[in-house]
Short mmCIF file of C-alpha atoms and ligand atoms in Angstrom, two decimals:
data_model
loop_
_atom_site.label_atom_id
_atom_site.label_comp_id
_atom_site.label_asym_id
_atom_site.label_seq_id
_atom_site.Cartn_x
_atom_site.Cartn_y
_atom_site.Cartn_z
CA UNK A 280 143.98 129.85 182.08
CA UNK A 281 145.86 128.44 179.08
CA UNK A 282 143.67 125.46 178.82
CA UNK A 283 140.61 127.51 178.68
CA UNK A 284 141.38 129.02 175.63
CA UNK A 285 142.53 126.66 174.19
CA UNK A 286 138.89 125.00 175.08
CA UNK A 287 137.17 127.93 174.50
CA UNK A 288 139.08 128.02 170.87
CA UNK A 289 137.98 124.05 170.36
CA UNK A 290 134.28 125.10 170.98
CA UNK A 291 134.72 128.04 169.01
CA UNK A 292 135.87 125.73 166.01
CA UNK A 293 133.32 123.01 166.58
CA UNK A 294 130.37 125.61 166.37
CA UNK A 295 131.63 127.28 163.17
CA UNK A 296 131.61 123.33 161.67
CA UNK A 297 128.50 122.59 162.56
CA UNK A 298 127.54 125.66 160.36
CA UNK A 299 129.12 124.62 157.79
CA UNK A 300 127.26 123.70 154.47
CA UNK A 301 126.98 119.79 154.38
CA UNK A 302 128.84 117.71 152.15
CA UNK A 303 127.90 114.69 150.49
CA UNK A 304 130.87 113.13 149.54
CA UNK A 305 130.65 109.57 148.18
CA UNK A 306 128.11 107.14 147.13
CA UNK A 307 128.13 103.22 146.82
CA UNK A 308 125.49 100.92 145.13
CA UNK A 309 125.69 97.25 145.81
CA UNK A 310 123.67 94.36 144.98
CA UNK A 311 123.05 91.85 148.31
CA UNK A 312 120.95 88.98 147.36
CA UNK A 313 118.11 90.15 146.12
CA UNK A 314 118.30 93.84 147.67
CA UNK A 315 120.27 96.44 146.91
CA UNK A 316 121.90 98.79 148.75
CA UNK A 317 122.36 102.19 148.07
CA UNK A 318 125.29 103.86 150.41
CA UNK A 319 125.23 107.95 150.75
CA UNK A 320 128.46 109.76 152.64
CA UNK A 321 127.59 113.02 154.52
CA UNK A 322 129.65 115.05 156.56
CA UNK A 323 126.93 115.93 158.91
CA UNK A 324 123.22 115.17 160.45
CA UNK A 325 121.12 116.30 158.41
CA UNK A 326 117.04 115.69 157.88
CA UNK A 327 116.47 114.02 154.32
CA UNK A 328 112.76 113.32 153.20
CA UNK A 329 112.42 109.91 151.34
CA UNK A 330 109.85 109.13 149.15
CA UNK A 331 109.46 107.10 146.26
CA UNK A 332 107.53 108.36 142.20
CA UNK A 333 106.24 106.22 139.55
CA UNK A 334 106.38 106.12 136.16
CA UNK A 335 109.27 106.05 135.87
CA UNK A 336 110.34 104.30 139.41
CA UNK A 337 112.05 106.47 141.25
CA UNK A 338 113.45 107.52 144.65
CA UNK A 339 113.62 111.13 145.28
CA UNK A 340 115.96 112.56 147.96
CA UNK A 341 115.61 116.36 149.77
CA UNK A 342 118.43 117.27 151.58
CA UNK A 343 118.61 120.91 152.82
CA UNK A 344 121.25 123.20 150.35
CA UNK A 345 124.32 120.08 150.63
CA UNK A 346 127.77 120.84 148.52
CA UNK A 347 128.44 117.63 146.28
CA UNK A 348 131.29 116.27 145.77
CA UNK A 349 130.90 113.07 144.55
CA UNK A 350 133.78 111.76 141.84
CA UNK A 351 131.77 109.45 139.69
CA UNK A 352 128.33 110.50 138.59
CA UNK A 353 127.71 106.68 137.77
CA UNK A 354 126.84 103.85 139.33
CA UNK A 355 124.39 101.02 138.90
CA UNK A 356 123.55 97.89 140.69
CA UNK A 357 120.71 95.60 141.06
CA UNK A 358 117.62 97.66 141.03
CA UNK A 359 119.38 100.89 140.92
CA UNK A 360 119.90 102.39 137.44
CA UNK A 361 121.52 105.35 137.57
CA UNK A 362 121.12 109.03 139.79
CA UNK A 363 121.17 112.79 139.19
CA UNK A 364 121.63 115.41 141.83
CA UNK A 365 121.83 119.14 141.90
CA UNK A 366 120.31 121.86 143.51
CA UNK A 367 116.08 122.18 143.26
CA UNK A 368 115.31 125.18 144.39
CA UNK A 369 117.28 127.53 146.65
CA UNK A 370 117.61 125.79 150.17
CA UNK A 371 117.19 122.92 149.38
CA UNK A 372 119.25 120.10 147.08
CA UNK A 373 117.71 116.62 146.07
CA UNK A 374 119.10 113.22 144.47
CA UNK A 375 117.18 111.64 142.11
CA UNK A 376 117.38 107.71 141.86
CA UNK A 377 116.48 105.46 138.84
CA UNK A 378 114.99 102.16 139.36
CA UNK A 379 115.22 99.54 136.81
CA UNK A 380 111.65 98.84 138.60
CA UNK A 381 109.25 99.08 141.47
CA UNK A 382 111.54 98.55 144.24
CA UNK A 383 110.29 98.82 148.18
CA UNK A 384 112.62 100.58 150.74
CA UNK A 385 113.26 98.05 153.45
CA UNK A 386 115.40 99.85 155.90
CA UNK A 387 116.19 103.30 155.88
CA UNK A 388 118.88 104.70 158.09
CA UNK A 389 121.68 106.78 159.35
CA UNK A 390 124.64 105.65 160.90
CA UNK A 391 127.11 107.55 163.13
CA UNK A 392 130.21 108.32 162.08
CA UNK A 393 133.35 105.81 162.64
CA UNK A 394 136.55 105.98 162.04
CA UNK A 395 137.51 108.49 159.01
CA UNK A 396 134.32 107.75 158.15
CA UNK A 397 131.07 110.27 158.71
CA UNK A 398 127.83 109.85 158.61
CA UNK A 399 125.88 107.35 156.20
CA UNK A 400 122.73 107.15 155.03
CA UNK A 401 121.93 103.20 153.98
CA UNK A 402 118.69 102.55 151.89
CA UNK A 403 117.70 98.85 151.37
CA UNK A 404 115.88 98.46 148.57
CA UNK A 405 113.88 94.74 147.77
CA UNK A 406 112.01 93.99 144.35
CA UNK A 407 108.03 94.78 144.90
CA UNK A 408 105.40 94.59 142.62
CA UNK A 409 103.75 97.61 141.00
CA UNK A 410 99.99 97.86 142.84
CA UNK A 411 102.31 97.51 146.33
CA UNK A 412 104.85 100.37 144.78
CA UNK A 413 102.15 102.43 143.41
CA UNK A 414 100.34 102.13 146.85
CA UNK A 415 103.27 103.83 148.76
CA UNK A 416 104.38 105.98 146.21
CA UNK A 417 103.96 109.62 145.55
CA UNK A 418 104.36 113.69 147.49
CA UNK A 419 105.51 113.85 150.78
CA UNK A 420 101.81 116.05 152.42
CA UNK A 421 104.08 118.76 153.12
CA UNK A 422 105.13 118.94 148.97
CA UNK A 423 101.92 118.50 147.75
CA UNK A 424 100.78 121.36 149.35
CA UNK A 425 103.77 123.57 147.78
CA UNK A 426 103.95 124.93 144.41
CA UNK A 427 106.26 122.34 142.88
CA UNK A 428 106.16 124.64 139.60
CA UNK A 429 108.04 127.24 141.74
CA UNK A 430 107.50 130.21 139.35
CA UNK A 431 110.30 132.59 140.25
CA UNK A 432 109.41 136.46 140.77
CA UNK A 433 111.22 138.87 138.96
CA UNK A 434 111.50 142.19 138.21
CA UNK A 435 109.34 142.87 135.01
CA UNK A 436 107.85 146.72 135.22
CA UNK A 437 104.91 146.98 132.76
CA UNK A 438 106.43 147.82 129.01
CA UNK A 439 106.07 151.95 128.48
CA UNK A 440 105.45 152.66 124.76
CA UNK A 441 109.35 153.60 124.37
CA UNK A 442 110.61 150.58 126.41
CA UNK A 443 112.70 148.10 124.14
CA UNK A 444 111.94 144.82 123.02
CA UNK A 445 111.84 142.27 125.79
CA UNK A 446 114.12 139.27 125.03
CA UNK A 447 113.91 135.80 127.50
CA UNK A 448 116.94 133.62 126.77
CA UNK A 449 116.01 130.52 128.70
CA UNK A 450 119.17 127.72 129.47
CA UNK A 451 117.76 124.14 129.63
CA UNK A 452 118.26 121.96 132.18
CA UNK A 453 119.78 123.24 135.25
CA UNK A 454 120.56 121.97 138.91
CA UNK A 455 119.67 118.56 139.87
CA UNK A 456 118.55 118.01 135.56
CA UNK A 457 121.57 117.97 133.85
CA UNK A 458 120.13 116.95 130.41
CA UNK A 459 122.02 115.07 128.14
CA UNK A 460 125.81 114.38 128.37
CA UNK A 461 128.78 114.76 126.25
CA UNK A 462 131.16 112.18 125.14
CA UNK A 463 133.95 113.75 126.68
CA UNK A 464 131.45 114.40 129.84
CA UNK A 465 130.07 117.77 129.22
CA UNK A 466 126.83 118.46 130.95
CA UNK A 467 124.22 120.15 128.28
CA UNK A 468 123.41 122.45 131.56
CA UNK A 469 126.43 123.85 131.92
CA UNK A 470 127.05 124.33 128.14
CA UNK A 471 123.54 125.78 126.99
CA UNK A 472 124.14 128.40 130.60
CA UNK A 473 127.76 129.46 129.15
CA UNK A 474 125.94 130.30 126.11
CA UNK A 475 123.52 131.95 127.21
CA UNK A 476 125.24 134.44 129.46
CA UNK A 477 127.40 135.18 126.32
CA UNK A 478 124.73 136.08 124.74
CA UNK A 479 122.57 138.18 127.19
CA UNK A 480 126.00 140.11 127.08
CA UNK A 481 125.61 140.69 123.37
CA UNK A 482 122.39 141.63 123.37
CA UNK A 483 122.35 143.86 126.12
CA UNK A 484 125.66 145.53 124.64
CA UNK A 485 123.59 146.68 121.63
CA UNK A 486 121.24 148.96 124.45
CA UNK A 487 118.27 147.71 122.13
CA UNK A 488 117.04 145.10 124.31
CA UNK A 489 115.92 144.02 128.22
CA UNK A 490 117.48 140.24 128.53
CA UNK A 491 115.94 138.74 131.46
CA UNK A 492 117.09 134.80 131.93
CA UNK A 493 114.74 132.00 133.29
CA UNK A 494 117.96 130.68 135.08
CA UNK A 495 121.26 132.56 135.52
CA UNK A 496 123.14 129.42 137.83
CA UNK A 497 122.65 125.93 138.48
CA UNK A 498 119.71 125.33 139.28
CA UNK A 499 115.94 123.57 138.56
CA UNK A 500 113.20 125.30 137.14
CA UNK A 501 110.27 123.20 135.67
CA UNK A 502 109.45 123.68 132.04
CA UNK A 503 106.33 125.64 133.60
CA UNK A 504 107.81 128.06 135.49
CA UNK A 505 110.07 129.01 132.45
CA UNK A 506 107.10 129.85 130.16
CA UNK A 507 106.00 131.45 133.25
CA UNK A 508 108.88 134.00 133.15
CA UNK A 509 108.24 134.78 129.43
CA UNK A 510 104.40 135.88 130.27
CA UNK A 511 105.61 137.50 132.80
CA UNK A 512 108.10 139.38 131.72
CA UNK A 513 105.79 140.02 128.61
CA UNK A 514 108.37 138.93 126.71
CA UNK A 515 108.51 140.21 122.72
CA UNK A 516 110.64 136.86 121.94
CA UNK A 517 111.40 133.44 123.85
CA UNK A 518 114.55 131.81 123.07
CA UNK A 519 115.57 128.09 125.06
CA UNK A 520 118.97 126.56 124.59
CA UNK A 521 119.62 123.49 124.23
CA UNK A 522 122.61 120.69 123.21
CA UNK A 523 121.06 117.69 121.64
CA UNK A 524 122.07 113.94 122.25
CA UNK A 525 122.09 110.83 119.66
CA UNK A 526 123.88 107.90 121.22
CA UNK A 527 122.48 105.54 118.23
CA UNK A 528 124.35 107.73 115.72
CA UNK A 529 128.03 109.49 116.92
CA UNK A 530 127.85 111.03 113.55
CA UNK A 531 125.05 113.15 113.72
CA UNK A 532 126.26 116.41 114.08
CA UNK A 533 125.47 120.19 113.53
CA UNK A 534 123.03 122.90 115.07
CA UNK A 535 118.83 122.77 114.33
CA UNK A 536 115.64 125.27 115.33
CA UNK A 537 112.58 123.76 116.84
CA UNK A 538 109.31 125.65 116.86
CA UNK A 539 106.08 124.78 118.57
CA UNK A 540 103.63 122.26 116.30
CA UNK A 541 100.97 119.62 118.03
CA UNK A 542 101.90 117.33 115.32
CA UNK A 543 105.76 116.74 115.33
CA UNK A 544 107.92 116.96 111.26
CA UNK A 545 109.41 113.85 111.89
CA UNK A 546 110.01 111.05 113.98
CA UNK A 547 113.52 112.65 115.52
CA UNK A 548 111.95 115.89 116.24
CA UNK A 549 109.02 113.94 118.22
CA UNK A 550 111.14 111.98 119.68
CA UNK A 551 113.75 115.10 120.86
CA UNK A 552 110.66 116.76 122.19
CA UNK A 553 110.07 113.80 124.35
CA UNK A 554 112.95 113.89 125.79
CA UNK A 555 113.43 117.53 126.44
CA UNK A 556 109.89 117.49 128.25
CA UNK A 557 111.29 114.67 130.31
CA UNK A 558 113.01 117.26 132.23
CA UNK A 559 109.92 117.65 135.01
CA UNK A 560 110.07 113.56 135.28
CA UNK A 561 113.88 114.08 135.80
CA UNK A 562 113.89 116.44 138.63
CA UNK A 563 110.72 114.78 140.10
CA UNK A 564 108.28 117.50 139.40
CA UNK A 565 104.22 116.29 140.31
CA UNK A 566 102.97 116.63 136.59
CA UNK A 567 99.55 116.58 137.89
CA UNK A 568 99.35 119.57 139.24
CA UNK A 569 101.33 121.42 136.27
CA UNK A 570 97.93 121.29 133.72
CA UNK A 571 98.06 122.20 130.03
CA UNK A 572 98.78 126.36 129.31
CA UNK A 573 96.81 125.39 126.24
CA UNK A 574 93.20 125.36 126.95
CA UNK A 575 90.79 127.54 125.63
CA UNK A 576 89.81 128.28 121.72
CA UNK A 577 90.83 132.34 123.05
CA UNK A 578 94.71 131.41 123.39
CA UNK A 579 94.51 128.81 119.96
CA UNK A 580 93.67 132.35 118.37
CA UNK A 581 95.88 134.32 119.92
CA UNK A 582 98.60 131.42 119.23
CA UNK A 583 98.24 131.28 115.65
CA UNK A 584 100.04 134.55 114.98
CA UNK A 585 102.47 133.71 117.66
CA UNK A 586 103.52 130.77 115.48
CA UNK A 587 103.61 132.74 112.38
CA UNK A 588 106.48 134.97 114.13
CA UNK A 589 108.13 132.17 115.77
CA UNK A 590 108.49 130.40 112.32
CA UNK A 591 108.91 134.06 110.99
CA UNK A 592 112.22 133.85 113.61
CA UNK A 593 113.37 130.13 113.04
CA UNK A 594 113.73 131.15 108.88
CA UNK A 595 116.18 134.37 110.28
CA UNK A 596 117.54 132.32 112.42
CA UNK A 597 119.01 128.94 110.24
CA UNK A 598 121.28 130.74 108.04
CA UNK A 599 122.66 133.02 110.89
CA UNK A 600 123.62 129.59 112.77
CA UNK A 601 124.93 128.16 109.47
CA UNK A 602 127.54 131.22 109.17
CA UNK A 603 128.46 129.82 112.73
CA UNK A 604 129.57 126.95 112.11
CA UNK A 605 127.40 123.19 111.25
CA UNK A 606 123.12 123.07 111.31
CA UNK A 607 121.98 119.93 110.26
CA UNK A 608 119.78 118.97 107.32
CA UNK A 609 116.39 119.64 108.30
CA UNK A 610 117.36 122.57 110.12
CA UNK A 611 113.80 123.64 111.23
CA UNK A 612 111.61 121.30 112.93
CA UNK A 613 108.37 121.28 114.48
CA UNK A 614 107.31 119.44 117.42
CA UNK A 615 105.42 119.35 120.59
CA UNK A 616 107.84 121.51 123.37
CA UNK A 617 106.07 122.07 126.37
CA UNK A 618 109.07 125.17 126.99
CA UNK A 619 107.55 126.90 123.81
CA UNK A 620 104.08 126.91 124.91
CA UNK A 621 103.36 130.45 125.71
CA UNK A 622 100.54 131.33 123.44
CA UNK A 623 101.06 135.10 123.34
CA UNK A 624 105.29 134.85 122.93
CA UNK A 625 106.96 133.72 119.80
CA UNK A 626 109.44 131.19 120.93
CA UNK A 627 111.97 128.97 119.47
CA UNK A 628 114.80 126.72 120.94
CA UNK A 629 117.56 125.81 119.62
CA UNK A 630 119.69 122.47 119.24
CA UNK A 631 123.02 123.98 119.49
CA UNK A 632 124.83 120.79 118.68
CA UNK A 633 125.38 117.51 119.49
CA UNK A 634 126.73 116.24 122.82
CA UNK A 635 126.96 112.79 121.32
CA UNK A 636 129.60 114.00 118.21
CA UNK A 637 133.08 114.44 119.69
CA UNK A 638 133.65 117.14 117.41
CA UNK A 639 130.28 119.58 118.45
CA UNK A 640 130.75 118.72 121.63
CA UNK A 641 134.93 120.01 121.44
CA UNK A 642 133.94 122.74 119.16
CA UNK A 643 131.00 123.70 121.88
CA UNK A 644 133.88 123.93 124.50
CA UNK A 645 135.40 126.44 123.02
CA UNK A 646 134.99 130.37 124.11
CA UNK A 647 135.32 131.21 120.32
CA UNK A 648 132.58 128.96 119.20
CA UNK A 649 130.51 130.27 121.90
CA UNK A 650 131.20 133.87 121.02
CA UNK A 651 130.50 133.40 117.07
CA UNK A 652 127.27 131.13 118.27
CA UNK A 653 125.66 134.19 120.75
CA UNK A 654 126.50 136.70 117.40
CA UNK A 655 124.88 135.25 115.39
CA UNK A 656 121.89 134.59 117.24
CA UNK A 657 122.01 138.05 118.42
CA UNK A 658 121.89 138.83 114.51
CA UNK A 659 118.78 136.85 114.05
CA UNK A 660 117.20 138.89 116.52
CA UNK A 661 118.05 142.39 115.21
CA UNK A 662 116.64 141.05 111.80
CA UNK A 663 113.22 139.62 113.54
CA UNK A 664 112.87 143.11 115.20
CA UNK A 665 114.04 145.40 112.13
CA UNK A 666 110.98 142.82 110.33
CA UNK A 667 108.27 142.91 112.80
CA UNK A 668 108.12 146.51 113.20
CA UNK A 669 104.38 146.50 113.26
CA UNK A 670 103.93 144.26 116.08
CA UNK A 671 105.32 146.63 118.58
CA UNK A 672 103.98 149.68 119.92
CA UNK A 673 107.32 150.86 120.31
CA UNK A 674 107.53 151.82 116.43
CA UNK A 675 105.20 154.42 115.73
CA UNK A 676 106.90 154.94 112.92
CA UNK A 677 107.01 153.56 109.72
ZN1 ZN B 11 117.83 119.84 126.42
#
């Protein structure tokens, strides 16, 4: 009798731990002649789809929703460069490696567990050249046929002629695109969501606005999808965080305002737009299938006034960051953002900081700076709306 419960206890336990969310727990890369192998710990079986992008080389992994908990978020060897993980989409997590080129996958496998050890997944990866890479690379059938672009639904009831102004604070970055890193480690995701919580607190403590956020955890959302939310919502203003990164100059430091412009201010600003529409390439996003929002001659009309406000904005906006602490020199830039590409939403994104000073990226750490950062923004907003009474049915009068 006793040893049936105690069985019926052992199944009991075994069943629960099969339910339990899988764990990917360490990683090893290691160079073997001419291959390299790449060495992933999970706790359980699980299915992961492997298939390999170009330009850049990559290998993309989908594991259903996993918990990491890897230590290091670096390693490199032989043709593996470097990796990202995080969550995609809800249900499902993916792993993102770098290639230092094309690279075929040899052997792909999963061994038992042994030992202390659990299960493995080994990928051999040998050098290839770029017609054979190019000729096995690209969307699993089953992806291709998704929406990759995943444009979330949310609640956005048509605007009554009372309702107040509709404000989109967007956080860059986000699950397995962590955007650029700190010094001191900092992930710009993390930072650019603290902030922009703080702030959809202080803006909806003033009862004058509806704050709806792209993202409000970690996780992906294509550059797409976010402008998505902002038409959707029919957003009155369109504002994306971000935490800039110079490794070439530690110096550079302080906060800057980026509005849309086909042809870039400078060579930075181009070059920081790059970048931040990397962030599709980053999470493995199929670009092809994303298209231009910027088309016809209808929206280039309807766009012109939108930039008007959204440099109308970026001017309120400088000196209110400058009370908050550093903006650098050319504080408002132009340049070609994908994120700030709805043509009926004036839209602006910020540079907090830099990730690559020591001192933004302690200062950014900080609760207070966070605080005096989201008030002032929040100021630049009241002044944009107490301007730009006119544009708003919601002020019938003068
Ligand atoms: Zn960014």
């Amino acid at each position: 009798m006793r040893w049936n419960w105690i069985f019926a206890l052992l199944s009991l336990s075994l069943a629960l731990g099969a339910h339990a969310q899988p764990v990917v727990s360490d990683l090893r890369v290691g160079q073997h002649g001419k291959n390299t192998r790449f060495v992933l710990n999970l706790s359980q079986k699980v299915d992961i789809e492997v298939f390999t992008l170009a330009d850049p080389y990559r290998i993309v992994l989908d594991f259903p929703e996993v918990a990491w908990q890897l230590d290091s978020t670096q390693a490199s060897a032989g043709l593996v460069k470097g990796f990202r993980f995080g969550l995609f989409r809800p249900g499902r997590s993916r792993m993102v490696i770098d290639l230092g080129g094309p690279g075929a996958i040899m052997n792909k496998f999963l061994l038992p567990p042994e030992g202390t050890r659990g299960y493995r997944l080994v990928l051999d990866i040998a050098p290839t050249d770029r017609s054979k890479y190019l000729a096995s690379a690209g969307w699993p059938e089953a992806q291709a046929a998704e929406d990759v672009s995943q444009e979330p639904e949310i609640a956005a009831a048509p605007k009554a002629a009372t309702a107040k102004r509709v404000v989109v604070i967007d956080a860059g970055h986000g699950g397995v695109d962590p955007g650029a890193t700190g010094v001191d480690g900092t992930f710009e995701k993390d930072l650019v969501l603290s902030v922009a919580t703080t702030l959809r607190d202080t803006l909806e403590r003033t009862g004058k606005y509806t704050v709806v956020m792209t993202r409000d955890s970690d996780i992906f959302l294509s550059l797409k999808a976010r402008v998505a939310v902002a038409r959707r919502a029919k957003a009155d203003l369109f504002v994306s965080l971000h935490a800039d990164s110079a490794p070439g100059s530690a110096s550079v430091r302080g906060a800057s305002v980026y509005t849309l412009s086909e042809t870039a201010s400078d060579r930075e600003a181009e070059a920081l737009a790059k970048s931040e529409n990397q962030s599709d390439v980053i999470a493995g996003v199929d670009l092809s299938k994303e298209g231009d929002i910027v088309t016809s001659i209808l929206i280039d009309l309807a766009q012109r006034e939108t930039k008007n406000n959204s440099a109308k904005f970026a001017q309120m906006l400088v000196p209110e960051l400058h009370r908050a602490g550093e903006v650098t020199q050319k504080s408002h830039r132009f340049a070609g953002f994908r994120v700030l590409k709805a043509p009926d939403v004036p839209s602006v994104l910020i540079e907090l900081g830099y990730l690559s000073n020591r001192l933004d990226e302690s200062v950014m750490n900080t609760n207070r700076w966070r605080k005096r950062m989201a008030d002032s923004i929040a100021r630049a907003i009241d002044t944009y709306f107490r301007q730009n009474k006119g544009d708003h049915k919601a002020d019938a009068n003068p």
